[in-house]
mmCIF file of C-alpha atoms in Angstrom:
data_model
loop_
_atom_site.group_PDB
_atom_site.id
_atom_site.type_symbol
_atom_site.label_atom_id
_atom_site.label_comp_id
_atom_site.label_asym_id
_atom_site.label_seq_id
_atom_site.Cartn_x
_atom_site.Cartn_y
_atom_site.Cartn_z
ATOM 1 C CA UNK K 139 144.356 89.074 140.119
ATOM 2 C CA UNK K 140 142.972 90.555 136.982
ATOM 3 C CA UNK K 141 142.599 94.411 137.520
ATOM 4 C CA UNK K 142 138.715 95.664 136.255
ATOM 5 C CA UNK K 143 138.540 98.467 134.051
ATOM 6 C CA UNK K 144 135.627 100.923 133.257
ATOM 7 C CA UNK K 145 134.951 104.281 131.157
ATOM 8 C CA UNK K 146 132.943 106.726 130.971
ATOM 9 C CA UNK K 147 132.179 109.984 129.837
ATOM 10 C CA UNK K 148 130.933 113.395 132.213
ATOM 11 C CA UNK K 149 128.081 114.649 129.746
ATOM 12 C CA UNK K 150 127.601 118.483 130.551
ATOM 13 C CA UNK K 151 125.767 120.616 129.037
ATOM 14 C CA UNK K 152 125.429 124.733 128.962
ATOM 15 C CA UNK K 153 121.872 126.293 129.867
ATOM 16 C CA UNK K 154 121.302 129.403 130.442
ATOM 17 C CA UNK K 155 125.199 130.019 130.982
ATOM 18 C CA UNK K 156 125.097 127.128 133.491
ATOM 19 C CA UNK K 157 126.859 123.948 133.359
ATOM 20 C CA UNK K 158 124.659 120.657 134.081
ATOM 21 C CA UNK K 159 125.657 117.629 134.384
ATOM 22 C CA UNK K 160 123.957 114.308 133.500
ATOM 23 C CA UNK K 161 124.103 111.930 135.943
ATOM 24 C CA UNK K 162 122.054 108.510 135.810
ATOM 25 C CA UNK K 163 120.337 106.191 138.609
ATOM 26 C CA UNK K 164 121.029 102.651 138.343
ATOM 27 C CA UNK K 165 118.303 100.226 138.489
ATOM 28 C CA UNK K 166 120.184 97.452 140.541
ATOM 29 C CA UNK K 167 122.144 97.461 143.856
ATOM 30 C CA UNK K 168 121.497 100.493 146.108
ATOM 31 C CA UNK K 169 120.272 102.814 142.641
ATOM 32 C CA UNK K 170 123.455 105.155 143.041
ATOM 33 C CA UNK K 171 124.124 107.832 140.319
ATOM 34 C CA UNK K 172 126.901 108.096 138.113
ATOM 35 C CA UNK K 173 127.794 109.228 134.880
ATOM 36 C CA UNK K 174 127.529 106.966 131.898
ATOM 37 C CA UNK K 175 130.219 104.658 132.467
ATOM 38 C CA UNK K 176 130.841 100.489 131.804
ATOM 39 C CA UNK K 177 133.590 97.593 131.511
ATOM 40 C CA UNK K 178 136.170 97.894 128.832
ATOM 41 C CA UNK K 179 135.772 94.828 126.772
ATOM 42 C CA UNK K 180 138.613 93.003 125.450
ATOM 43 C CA UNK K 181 140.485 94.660 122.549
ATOM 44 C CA UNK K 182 138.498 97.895 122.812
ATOM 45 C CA UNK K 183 140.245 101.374 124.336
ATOM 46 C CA UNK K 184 138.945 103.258 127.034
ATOM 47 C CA UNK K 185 137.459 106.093 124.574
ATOM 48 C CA UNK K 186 135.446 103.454 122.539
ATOM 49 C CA UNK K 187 134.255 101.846 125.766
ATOM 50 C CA UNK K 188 133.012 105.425 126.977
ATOM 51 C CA UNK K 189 131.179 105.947 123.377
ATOM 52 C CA UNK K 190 129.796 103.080 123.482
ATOM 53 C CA UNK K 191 128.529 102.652 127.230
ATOM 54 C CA UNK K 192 127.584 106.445 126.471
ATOM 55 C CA UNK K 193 125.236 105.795 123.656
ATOM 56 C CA UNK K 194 124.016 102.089 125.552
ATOM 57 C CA UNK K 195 122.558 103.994 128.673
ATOM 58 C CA UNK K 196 121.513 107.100 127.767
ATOM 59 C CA UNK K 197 121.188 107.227 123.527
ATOM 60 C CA UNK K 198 123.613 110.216 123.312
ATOM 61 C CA UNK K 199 125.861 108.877 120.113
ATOM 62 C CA UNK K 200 129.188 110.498 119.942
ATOM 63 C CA UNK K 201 128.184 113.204 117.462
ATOM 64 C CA UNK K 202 126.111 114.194 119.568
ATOM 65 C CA UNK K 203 129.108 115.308 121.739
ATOM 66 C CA UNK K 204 132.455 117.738 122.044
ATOM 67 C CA UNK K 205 135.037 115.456 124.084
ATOM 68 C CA UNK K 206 137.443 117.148 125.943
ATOM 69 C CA UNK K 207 140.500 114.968 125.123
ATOM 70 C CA UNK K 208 142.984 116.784 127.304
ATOM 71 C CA UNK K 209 141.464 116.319 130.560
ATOM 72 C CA UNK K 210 141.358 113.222 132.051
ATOM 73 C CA UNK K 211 140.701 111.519 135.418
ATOM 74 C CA UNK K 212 140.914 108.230 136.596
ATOM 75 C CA UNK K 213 139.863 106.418 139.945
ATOM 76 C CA UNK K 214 140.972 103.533 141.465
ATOM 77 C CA UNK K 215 139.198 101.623 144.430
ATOM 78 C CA UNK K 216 138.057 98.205 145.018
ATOM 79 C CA UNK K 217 134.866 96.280 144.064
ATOM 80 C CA UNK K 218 134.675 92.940 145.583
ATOM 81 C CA UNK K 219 138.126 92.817 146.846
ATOM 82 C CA UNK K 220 139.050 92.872 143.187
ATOM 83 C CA UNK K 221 141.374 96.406 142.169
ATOM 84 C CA UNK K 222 139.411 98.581 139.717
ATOM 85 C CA UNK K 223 140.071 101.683 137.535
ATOM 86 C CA UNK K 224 137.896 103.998 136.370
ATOM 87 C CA UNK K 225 138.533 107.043 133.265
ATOM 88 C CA UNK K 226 136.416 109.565 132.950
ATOM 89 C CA UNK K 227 136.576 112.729 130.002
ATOM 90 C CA UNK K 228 134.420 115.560 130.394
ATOM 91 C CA UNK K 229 131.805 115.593 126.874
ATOM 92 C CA UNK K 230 129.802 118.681 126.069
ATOM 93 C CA UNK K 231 126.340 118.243 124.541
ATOM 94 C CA UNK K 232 126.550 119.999 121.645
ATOM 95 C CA UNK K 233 122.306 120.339 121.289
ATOM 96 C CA UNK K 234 121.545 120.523 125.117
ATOM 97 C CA UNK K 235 118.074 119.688 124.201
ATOM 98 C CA UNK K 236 118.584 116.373 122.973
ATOM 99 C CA UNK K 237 116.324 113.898 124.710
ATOM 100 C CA UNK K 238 118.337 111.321 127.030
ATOM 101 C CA UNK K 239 116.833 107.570 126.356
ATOM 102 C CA UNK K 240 117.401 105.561 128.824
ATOM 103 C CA UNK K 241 118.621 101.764 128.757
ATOM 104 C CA UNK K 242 117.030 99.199 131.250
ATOM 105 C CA UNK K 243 120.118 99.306 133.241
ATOM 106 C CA UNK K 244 118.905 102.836 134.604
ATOM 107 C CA UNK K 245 116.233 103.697 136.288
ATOM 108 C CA UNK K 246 115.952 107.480 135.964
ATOM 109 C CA UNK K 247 118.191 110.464 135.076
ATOM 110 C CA UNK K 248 118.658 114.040 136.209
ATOM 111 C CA UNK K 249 120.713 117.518 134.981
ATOM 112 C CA UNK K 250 122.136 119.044 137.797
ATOM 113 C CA UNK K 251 124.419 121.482 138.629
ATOM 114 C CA UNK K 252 127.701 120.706 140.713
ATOM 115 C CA UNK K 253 126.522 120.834 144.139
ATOM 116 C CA UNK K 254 123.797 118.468 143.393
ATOM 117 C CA UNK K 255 125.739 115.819 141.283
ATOM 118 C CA UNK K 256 128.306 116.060 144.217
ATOM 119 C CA UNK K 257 124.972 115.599 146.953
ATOM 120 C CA UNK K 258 124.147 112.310 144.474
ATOM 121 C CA UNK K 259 127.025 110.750 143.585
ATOM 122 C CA UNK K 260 127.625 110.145 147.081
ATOM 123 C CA UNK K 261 131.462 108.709 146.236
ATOM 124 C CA UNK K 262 134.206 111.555 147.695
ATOM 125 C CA UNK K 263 136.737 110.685 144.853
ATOM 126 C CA UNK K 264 133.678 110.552 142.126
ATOM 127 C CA UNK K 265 132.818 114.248 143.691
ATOM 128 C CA UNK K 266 136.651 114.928 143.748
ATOM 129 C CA UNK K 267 136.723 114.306 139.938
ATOM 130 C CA UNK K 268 133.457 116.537 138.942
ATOM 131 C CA UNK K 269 134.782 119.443 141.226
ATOM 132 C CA UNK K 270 138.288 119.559 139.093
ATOM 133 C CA UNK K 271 136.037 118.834 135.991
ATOM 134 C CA UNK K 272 133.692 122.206 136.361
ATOM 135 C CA UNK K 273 137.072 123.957 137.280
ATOM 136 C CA UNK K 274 138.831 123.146 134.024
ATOM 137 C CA UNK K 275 136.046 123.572 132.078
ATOM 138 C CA UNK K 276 135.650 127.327 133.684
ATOM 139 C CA UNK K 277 139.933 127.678 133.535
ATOM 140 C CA UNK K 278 141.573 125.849 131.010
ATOM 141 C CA UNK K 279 138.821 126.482 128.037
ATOM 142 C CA UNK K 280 137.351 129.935 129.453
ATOM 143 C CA UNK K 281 134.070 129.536 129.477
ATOM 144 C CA UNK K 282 132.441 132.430 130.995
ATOM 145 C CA UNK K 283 129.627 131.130 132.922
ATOM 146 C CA UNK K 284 128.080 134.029 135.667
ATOM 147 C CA UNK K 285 130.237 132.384 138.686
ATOM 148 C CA UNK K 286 133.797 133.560 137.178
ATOM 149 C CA UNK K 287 132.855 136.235 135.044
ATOM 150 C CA UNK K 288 134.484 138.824 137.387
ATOM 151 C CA UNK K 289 137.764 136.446 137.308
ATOM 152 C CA UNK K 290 137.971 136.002 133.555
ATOM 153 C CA UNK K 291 137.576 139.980 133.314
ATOM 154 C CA UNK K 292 140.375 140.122 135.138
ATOM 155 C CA UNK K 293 142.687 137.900 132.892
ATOM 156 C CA UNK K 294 141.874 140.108 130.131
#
């Protein structure tokens, strides 16, 4: 049984010293949210697939973006009885006005802040994966944002 694979990329973006997250509605099936995400195709690696699928859905090329290369998170479940793994990077939007275009395979699209994108995504492991996102990007890089300003003052 051939294993499915899938990237993506967690587009955030800093507004008024706020991290949002872009999250997308399908326009098939039940119209769940995710981030940008789509099927590795054969001889391409998982970052080119997550470029690519990135720029397909929502027009945000990679220059557009600041990949965080040393995070990484990957989900595995099963679609149609058939395993399937998922990789996700966190990407800031360097220009956090840039205007998302959407492709015809989504229907809408929304920035929102954690607790939302964890209300839409619906998926526990999908929530599980944008909860240790927003905590390495507030830990590992130090990005003071007005939730851990008290902690990082205390680091220093």
């Amino acid at each position: 049984m051939r294993n499915l694979r899938a990237s993506g990329l967690i587009i955030y973006r800093i507004v008024s010293s706020e991290i949002e997250y872009l999250l997308l509605q399908t326009a098939y099936g039940h119209h769940h949210w995710t981030p940008p995400k789509g099927h590795v195709d054969p001889g391409e690696s998982d970052m080119e697939t997550a470029l690519r699928e990135t720029e397909e859905e929502a027009g945000l090329k990679g220059n557009h973006l600041q990949i965080m290369e040393d995070f990484k998170k990957e989900l595995r479940y099963e679609v149609n009885q058939k395993p399937k793994t998922v990789i996700y990077w966190p990407a800031k939007l360097v220009d956090p006005n840039l205007a998302v275009k959407l492709s015809e395979e989504h229907k809408d699209f929304k920035w929102v802040k954690l607790e939302e994108a964890c209300q839409l995504v619906e998926y526990a492991d999908l929530q599980s994966v944008l909860r240790d996102c927003e905590a390495f990007l507030k830990t590992a890089h130090k990005i003071a944002f007005p939730s851990n300003i008290g902690a990082l003052q205390a680091t220093r």
